[in-house]
Short mmCIF file of C-alpha atoms in Angstrom, two decimals:
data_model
loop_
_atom_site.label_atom_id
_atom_site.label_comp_id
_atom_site.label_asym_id
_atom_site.label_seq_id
_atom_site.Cartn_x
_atom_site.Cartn_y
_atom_site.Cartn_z
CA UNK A 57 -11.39 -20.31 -11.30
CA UNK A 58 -10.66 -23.54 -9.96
CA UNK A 59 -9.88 -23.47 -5.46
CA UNK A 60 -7.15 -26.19 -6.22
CA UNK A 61 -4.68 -23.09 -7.08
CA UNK A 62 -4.37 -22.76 -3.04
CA UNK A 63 -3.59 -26.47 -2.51
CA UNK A 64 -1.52 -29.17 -2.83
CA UNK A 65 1.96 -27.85 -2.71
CA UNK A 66 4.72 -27.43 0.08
CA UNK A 67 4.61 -23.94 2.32
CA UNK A 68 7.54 -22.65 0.36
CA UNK A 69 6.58 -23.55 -2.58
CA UNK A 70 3.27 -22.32 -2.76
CA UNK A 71 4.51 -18.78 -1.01
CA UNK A 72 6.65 -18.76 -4.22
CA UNK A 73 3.30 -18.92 -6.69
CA UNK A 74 1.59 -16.27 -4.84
CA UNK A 75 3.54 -13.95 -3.82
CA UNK A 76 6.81 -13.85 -6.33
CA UNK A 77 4.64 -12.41 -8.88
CA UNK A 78 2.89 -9.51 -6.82
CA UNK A 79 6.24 -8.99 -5.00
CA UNK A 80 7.74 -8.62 -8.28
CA UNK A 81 5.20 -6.15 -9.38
CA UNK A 82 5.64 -3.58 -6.44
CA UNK A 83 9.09 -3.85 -7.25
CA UNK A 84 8.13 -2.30 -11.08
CA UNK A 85 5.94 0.18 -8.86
CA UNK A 86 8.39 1.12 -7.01
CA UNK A 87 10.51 1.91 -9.75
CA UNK A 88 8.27 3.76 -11.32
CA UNK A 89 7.27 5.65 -8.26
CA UNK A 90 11.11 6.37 -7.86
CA UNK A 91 12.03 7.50 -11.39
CA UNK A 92 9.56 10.42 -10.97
CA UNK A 93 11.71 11.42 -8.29
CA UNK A 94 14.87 10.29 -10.71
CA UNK A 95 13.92 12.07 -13.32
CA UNK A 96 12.36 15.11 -11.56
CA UNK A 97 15.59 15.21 -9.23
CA UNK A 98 17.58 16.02 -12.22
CA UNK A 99 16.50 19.24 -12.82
CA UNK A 100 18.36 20.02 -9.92
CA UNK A 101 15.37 21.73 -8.31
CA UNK A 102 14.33 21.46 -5.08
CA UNK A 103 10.81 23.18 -5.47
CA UNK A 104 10.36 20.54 -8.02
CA UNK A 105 10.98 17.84 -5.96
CA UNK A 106 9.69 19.30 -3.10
CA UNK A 107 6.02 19.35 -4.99
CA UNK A 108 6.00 15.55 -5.75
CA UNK A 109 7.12 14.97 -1.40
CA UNK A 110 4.24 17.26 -0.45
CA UNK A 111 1.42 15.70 -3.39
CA UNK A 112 2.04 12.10 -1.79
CA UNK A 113 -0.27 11.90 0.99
CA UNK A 114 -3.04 13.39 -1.23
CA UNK A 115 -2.09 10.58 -4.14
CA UNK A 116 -1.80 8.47 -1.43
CA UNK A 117 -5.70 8.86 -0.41
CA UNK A 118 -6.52 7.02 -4.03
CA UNK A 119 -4.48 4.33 -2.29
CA UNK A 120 -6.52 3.91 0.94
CA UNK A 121 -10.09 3.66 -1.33
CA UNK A 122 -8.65 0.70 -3.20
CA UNK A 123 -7.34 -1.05 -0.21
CA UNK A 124 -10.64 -0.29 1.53
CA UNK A 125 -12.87 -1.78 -0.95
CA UNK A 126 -10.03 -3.82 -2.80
CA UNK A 127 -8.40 -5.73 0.85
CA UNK A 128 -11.80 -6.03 2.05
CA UNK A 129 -13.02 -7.74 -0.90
CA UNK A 130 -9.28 -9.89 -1.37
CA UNK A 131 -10.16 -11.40 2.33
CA UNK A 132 -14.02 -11.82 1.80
CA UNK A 133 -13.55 -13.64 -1.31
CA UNK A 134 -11.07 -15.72 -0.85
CA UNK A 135 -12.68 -16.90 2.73
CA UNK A 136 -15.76 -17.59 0.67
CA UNK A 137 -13.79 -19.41 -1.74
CA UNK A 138 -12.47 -21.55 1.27
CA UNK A 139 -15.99 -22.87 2.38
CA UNK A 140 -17.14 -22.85 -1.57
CA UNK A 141 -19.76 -20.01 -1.20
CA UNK A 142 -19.44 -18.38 -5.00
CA UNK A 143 -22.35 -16.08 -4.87
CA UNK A 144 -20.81 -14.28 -2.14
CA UNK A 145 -17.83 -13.96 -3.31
CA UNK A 146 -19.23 -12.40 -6.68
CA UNK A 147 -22.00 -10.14 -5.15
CA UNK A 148 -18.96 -8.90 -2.41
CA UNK A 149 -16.58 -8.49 -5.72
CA UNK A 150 -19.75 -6.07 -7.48
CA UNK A 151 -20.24 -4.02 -4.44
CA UNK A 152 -16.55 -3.21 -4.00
CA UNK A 153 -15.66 -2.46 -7.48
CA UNK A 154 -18.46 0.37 -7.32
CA UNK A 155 -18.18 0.82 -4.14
CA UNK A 156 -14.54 2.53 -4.66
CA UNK A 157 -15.66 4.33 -7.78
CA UNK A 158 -17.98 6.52 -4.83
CA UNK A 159 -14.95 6.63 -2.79
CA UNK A 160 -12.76 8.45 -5.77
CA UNK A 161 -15.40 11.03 -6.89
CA UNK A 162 -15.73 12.31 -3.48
CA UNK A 163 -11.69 12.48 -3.68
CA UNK A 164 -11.61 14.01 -6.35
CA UNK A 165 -14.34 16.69 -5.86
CA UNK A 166 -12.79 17.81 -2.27
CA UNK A 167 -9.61 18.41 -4.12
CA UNK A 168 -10.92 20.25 -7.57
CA UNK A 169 -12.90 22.83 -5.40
CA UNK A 170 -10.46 22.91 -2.07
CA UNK A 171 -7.35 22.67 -3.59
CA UNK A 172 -5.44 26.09 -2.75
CA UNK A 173 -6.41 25.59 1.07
CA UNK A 174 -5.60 22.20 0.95
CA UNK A 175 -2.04 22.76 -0.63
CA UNK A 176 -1.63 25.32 1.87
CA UNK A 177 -1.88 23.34 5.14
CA UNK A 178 0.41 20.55 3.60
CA UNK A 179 2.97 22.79 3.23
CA UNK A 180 3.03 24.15 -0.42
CA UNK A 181 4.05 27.42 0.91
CA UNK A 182 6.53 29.01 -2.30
CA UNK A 183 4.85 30.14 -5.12
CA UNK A 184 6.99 27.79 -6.95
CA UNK A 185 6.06 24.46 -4.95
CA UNK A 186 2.53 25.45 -4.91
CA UNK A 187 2.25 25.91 -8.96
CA UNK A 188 4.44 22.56 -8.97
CA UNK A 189 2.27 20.89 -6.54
CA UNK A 190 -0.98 21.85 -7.95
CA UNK A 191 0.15 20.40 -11.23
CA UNK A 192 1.04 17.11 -10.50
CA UNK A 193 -2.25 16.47 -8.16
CA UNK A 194 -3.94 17.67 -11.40
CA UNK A 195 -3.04 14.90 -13.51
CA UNK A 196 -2.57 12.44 -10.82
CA UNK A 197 -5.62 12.95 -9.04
CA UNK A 198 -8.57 14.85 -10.38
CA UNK A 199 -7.98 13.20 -14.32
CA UNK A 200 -6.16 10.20 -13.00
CA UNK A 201 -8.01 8.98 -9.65
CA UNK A 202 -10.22 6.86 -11.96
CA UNK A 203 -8.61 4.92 -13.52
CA UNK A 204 -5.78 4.86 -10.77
CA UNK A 205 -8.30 3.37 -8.08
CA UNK A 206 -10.05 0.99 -10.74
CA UNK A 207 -6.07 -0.77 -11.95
CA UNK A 208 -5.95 -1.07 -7.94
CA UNK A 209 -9.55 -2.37 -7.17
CA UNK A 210 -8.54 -5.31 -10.39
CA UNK A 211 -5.57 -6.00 -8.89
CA UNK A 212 -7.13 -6.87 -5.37
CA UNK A 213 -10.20 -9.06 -6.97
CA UNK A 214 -7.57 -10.61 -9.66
CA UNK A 215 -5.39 -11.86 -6.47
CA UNK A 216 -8.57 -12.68 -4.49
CA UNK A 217 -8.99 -15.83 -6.66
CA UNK A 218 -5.50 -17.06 -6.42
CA UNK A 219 -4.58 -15.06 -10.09
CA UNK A 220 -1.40 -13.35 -8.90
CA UNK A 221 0.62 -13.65 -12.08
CA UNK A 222 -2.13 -11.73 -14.30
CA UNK A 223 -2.43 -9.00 -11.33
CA UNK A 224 0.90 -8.56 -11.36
CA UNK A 225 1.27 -8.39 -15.57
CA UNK A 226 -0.96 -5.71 -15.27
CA UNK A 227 0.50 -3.94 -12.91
CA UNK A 228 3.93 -4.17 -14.44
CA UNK A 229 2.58 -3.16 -17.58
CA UNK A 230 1.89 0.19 -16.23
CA UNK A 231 5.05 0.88 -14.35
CA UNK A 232 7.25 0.31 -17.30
CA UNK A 233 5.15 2.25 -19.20
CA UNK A 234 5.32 5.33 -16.39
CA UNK A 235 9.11 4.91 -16.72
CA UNK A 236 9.55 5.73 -20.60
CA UNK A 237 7.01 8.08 -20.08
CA UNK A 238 8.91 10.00 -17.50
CA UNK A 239 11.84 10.24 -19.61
CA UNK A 240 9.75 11.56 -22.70
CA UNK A 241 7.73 14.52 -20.63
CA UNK A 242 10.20 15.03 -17.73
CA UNK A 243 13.72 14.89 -19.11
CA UNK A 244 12.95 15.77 -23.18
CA UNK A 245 9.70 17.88 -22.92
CA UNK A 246 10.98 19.38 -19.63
CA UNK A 247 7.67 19.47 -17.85
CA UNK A 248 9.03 18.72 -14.32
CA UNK A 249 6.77 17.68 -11.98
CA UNK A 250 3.97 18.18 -14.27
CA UNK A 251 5.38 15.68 -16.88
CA UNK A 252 5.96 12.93 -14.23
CA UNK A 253 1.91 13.56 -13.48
CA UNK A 254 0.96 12.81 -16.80
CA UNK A 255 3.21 9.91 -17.21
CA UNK A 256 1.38 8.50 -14.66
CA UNK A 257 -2.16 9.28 -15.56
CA UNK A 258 -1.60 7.51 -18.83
CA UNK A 259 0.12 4.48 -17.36
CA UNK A 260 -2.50 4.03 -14.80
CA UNK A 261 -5.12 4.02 -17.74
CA UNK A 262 -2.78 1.46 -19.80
CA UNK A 263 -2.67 -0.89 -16.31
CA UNK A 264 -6.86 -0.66 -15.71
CA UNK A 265 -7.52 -1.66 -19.75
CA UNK A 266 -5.22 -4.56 -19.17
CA UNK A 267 -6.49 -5.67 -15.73
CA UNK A 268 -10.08 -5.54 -17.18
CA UNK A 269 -10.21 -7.54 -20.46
CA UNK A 270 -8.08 -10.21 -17.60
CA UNK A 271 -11.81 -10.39 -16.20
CA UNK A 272 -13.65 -10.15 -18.99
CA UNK A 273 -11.76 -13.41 -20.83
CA UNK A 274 -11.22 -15.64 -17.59
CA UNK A 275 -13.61 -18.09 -17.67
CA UNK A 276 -15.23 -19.44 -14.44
CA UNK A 277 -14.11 -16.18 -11.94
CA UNK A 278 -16.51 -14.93 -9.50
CA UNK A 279 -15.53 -11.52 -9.94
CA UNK A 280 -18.34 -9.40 -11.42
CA UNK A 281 -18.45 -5.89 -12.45
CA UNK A 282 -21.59 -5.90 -14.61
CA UNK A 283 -23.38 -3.20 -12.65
CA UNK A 284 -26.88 -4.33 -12.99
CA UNK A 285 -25.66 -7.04 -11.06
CA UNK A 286 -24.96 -5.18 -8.24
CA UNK A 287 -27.09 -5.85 -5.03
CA UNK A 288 -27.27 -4.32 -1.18
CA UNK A 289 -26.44 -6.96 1.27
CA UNK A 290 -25.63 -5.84 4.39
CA UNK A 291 -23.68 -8.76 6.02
CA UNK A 292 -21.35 -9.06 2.91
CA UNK A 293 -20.86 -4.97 2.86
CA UNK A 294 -20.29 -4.89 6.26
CA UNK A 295 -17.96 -7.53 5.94
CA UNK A 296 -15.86 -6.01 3.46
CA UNK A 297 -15.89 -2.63 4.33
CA UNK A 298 -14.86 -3.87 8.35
CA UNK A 299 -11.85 -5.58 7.33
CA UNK A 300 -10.85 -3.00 4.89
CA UNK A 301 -11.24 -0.42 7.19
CA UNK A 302 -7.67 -1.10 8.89
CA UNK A 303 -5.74 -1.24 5.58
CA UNK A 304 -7.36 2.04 4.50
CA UNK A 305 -7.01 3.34 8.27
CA UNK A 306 -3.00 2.86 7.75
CA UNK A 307 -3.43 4.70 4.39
CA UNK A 308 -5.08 7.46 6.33
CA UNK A 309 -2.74 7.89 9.83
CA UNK A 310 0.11 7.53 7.35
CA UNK A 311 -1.06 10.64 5.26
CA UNK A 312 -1.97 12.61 7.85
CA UNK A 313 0.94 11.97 10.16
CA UNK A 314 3.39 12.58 6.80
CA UNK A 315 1.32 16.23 6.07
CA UNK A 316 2.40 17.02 9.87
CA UNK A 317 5.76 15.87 8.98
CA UNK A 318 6.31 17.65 6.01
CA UNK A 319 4.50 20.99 7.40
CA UNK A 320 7.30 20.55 10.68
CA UNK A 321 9.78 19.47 7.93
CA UNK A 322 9.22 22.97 6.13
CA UNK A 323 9.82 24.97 8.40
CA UNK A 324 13.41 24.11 7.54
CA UNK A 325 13.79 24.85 3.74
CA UNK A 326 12.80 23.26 0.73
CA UNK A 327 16.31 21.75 0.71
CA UNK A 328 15.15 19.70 3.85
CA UNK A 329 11.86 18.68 2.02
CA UNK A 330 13.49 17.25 -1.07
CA UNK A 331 16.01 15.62 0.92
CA UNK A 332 13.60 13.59 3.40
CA UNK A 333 11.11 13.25 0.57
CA UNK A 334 13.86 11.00 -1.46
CA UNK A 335 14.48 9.14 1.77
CA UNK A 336 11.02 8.03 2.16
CA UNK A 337 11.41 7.09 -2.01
CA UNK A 338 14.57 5.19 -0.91
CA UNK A 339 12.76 3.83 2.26
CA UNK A 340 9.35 2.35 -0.06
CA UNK A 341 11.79 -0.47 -0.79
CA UNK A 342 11.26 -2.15 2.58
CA UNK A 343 7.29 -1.09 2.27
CA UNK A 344 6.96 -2.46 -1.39
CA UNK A 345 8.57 -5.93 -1.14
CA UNK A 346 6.50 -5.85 2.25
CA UNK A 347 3.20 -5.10 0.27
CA UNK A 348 4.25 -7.88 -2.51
CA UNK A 349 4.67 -10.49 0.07
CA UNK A 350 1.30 -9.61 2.16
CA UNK A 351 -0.37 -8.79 -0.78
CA UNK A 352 0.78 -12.14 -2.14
CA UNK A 353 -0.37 -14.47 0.82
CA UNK A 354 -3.17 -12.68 1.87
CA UNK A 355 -5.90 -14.89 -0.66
CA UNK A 356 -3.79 -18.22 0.45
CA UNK A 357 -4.20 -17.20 4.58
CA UNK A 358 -8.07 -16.51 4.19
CA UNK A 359 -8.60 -19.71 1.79
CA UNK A 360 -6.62 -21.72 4.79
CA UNK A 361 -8.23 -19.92 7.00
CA UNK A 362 -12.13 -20.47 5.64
CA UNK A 363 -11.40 -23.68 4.78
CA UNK A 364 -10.53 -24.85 8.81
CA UNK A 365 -6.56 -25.55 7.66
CA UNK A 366 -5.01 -23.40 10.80
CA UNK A 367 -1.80 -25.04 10.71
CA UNK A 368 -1.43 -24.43 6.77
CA UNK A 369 -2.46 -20.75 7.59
CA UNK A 370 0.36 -20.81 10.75
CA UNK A 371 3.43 -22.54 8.70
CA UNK A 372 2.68 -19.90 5.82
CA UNK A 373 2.73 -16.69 8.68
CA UNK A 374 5.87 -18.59 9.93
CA UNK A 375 7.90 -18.50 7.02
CA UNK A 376 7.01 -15.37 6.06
CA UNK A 377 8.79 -13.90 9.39
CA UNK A 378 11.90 -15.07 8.43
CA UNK A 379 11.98 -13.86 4.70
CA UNK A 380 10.98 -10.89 6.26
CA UNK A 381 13.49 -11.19 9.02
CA UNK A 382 15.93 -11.55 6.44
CA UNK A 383 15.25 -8.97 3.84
CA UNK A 384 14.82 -5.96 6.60
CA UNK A 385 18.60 -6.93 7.82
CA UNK A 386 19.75 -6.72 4.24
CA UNK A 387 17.84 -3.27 3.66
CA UNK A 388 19.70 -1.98 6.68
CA UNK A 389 23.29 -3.55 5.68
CA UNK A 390 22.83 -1.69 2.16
CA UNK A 391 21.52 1.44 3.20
CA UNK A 392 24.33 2.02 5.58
CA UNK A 393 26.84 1.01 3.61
CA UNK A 394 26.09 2.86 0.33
CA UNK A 395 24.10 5.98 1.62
CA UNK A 396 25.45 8.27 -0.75
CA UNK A 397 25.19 6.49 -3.62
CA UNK A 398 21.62 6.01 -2.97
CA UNK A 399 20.67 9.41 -2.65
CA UNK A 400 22.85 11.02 -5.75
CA UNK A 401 20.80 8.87 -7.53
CA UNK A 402 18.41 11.11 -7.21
CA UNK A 403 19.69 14.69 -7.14
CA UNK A 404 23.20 15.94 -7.25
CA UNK A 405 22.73 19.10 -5.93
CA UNK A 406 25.16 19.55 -2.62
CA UNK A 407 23.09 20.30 0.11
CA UNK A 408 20.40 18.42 -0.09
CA UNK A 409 23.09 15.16 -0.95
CA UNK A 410 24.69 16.08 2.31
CA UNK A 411 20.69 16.21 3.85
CA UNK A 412 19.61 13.25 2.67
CA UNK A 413 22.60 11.16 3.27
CA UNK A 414 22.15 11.78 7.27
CA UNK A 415 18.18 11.29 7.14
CA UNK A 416 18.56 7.95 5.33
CA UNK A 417 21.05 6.55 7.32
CA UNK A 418 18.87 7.16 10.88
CA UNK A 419 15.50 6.65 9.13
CA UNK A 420 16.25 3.17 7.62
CA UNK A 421 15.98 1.55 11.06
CA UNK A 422 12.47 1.37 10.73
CA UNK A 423 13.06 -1.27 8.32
CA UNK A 424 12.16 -4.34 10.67
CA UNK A 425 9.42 -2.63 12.67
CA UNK A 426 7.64 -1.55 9.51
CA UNK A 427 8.12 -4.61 7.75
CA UNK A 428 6.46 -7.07 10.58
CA UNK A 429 3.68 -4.86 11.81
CA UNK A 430 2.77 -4.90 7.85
CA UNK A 431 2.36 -8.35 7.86
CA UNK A 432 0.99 -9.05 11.37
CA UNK A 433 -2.10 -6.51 9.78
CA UNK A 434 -2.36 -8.52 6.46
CA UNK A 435 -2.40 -12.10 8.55
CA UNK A 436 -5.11 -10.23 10.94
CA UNK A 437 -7.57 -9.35 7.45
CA UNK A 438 -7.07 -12.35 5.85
CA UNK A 439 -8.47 -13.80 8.68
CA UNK A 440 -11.45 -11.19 9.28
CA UNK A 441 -10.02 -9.91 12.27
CA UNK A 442 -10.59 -6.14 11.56
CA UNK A 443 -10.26 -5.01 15.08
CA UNK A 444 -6.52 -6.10 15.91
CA UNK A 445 -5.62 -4.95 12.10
CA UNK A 446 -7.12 -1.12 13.02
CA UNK A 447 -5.98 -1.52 16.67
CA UNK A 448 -2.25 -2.45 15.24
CA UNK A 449 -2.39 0.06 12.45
CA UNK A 450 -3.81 3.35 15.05
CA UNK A 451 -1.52 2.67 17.96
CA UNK A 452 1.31 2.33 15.36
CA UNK A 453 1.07 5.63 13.50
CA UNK A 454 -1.52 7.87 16.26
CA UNK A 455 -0.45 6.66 19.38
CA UNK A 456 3.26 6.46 18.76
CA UNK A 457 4.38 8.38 15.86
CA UNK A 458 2.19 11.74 16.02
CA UNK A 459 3.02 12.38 19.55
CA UNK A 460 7.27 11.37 18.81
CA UNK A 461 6.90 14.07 15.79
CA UNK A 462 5.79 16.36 18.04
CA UNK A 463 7.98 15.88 20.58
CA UNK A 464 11.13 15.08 19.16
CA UNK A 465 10.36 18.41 16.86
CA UNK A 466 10.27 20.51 19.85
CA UNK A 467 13.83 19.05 21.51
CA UNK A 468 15.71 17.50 18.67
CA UNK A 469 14.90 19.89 15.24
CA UNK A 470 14.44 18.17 12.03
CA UNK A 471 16.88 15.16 12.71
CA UNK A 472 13.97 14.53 15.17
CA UNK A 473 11.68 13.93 12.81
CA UNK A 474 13.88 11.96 11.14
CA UNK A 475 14.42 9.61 14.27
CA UNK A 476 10.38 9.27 15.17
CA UNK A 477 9.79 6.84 12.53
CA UNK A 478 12.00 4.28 13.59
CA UNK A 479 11.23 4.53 17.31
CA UNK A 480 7.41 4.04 16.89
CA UNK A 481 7.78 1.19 14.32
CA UNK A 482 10.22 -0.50 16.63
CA UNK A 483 7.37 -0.27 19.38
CA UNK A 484 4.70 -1.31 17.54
CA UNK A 485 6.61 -4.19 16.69
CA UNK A 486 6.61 -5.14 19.94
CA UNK A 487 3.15 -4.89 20.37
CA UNK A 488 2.42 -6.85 16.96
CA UNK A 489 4.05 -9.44 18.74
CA UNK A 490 1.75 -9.66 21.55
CA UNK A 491 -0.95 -9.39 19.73
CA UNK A 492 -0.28 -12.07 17.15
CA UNK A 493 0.84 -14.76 20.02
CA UNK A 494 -2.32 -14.29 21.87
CA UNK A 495 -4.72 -14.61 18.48
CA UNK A 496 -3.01 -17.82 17.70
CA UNK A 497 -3.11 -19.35 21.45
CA UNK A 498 -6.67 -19.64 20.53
CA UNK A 499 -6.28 -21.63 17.58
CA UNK A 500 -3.96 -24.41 19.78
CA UNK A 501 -5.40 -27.87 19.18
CA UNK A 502 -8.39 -26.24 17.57
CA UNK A 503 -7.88 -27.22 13.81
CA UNK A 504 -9.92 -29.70 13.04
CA UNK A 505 -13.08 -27.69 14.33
CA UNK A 506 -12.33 -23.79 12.95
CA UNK A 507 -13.90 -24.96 9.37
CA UNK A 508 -17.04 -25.44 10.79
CA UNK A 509 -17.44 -22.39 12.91
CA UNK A 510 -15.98 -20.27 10.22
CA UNK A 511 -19.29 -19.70 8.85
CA UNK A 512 -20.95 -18.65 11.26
CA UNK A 513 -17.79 -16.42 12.15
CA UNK A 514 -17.75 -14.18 8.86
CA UNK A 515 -21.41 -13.79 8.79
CA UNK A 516 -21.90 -13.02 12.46
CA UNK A 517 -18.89 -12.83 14.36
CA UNK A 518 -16.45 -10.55 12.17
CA UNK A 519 -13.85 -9.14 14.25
#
């Protein structure tokens, strides 16, 4: 793959070529990921819908192993790429690809042998959401986690290497795939919750084949998943697994805080669960296009970054505030403006249209805070800096959110729980800030000596 893909073009320009593809990909994910709720809200049943709001944070855990191995390994390689070190880049691209296959069995083992306490404490407390539940963490996780964490591992080493537009085929390629499949085993075979499971399993499958004959036929990559190439060294697994730790870390605080959330958001009805768990469908918009973008840069910042081009990196952060800027004020123009229509999108049933309309509205806010602190922690890994990414990612979800769930449950009821969200991301925005101003006042006047002490800094100094 040849390094001049992350050169020679204007900031804007070359923001467009990296991350226009991958944001356009999320946004086929997050269709797809919203037309099981679609589809599934049509039945008109809550327990249904109820099962797919509870099964997320378990799903979600396939998730934080490919963003542990799969960001760790974007940043590494692309870093390596910067100062021209190949062999690192392809023994760091070996150990993470197998790396997250351990990660999933262990998943998936916990789950097959603990599922009925497990689906317990998250809230599956109706015979009818627990049998729905079980179902679609079935297909989804114990027959699907494969091939679900190896399309997302792909995707990470594809982009790594500056190859956003085959990533992002392959990623598209499964999510319109999931949504005819939805309509065939959710709305014709009926299967509910179950169907919309199974749609995904296969799609998943469909996006891993594609993402893997990519590797196989591009000629010159560094990414290598024969496994009798795979080697132990301990600088370049410490590397990657340091810096992924914060984007899994968010993957796990945002789990655990939502299985509080929807155990507190329970205790109010099913009606209550379906209607907050189509709000946080509704609300993936802001985190999807958020993902894209990060997602995107994140191989350009740690290329800059490793190759001693500071300024490049800052003028590509830069404008990537203000599309963000932007796009989280439009979110929270549309969402308050057509609130209703939003939610009967996905269920018509009274209520829980009623429900939903009120949660979306107050929950939306979070739209700027959520959208920033994303990117502040993708600027922070591209650059190795693992320990403001985790410190970002814990104080935003366990030091702020988990306490204002708890809190606001106990004075305010559900609408509460509702309002937490938006507080904590609004503080940790705040604190992003901060942080972010103070990494780069170390950078000032510093650019045309970073590229030779990067070295040194990812072998010795990570974090």
């Amino acid at each position: 793959q040849n390094v001049d893909v992350f050169q020679g073009r204007s900031v804007p320009a070359t923001i467009a070529k990296f991350a226009v593809p991958t944001v356009l990909s999320q946004l086929v994910t997050l269709l797809y990921n919203l037309a099981d709720t679609f589809f599934v809200g049509h039945t008109n049943d809550p327990s249904q819908v109820a099962a797919l709001t509870l099964s997320f944070p378990i799903f979600m855990t396939l998730t934080m192993i490919g963003n542990l191995f799969g960001i760790g390994a974007n940043s590494f390689i692309s870093r390596s790429l910067g100062q021209g070190e190949r062999k690192d880049a392809s023994l760091a691209s070996t150990f993470a690809f197998y790396g997250a296959f351990a990660g999933v069995f262990v998943i998936i083992g916990v789950l097959f042998f603990g599922m009925k306490p497990i689906l317990t404490v998250i809230g599956a407390l109706t015979p009818e959401t627990f049998q729905a539940t079980k179902e679609y963490l079935t297909w989804t996780v114990i027959y699907g986690g494969v091939p679900t964490v190896a399309a997302l591992m792909l995707g990470h080493l594809i982009r790594s290497e500056g190859n956003t537009k085959q990533a992002s085929i392959g990623m598209a390629l499964g999510g319109f795939l999931n949504i005819g499949l939805d309509y065939i085993f959710v709305s014709v075979c009926g299967l509910g919750a179950e169907g919309a499971a199974i749609a995904t399993c296969i799609s998943n499958i469909v996006a891993f084949s594609y993402l893997l004959q990519v590797v196989i036929r591009v000629k010159g990559t560094v990414i290598v998943l024969n496994p009798r190439k795979l080697r132990w060294d301990g600088s370049i697994a410490k590397q990657v697994i340091l810096v992924g730790i914060p984007a899994a870390a968010i993957i796990v605080l945002g789990s655990s805080v939502n299985i509080v959330l929807t155990r507190f958001m329970s205790v109010y009805g099913d009606v209550s669960i379906a209607a907050f768990g189509i709000v946080q469908k509704i609300g993936t918009i802001a985190i999807q296009i958020t993902v894209g973008l990060t997602q995107g840069i994140m191989p350009l910042l740690g290329y800059s970054y490793g190759a001693g081009e500071i300024k490049r990196m800052k003028d590509i952060s830069n404008f990537s505030f203000l599309l963000l800027g932007c796009y989280a004020a439009l979110c929270i123009i549309v969402v308050e403006s057509f609130a209703g229509t939003l939610i009967r999108l996905f269920i018509s049933e009274t209520a829980t249209v009623e429900k939903g309309v009120q949660f979306l509205r107050i929950w939306f806010f979070c739209a700027p805070g959520m959208c920033f602190t994303n990117l502040f922690s993708s600027i922070f890994q591209a650059m190795g800096k693992w320990v403001q990414s985790l410190a970002l990612s814990v104080i935003r979800q366990a030091g702020l959110l988990f306490p204002l769930l708890v809190l606001l449950n106990s004075f305010v009821g559900e609408i509460g729980l509702v309002c937490a969200q938006p507080i904590a991301d609004t503080c940790a925005l705040v604190i992003g800030i901060m942080m972010y101003v103070l990494l780069m006042r170390k950078f000032h006047g510093s650019e045309g000596r970073v590229g030779v002490e990067t070295k040194s800094f990812m072998r010795v100094k990570a974090g």
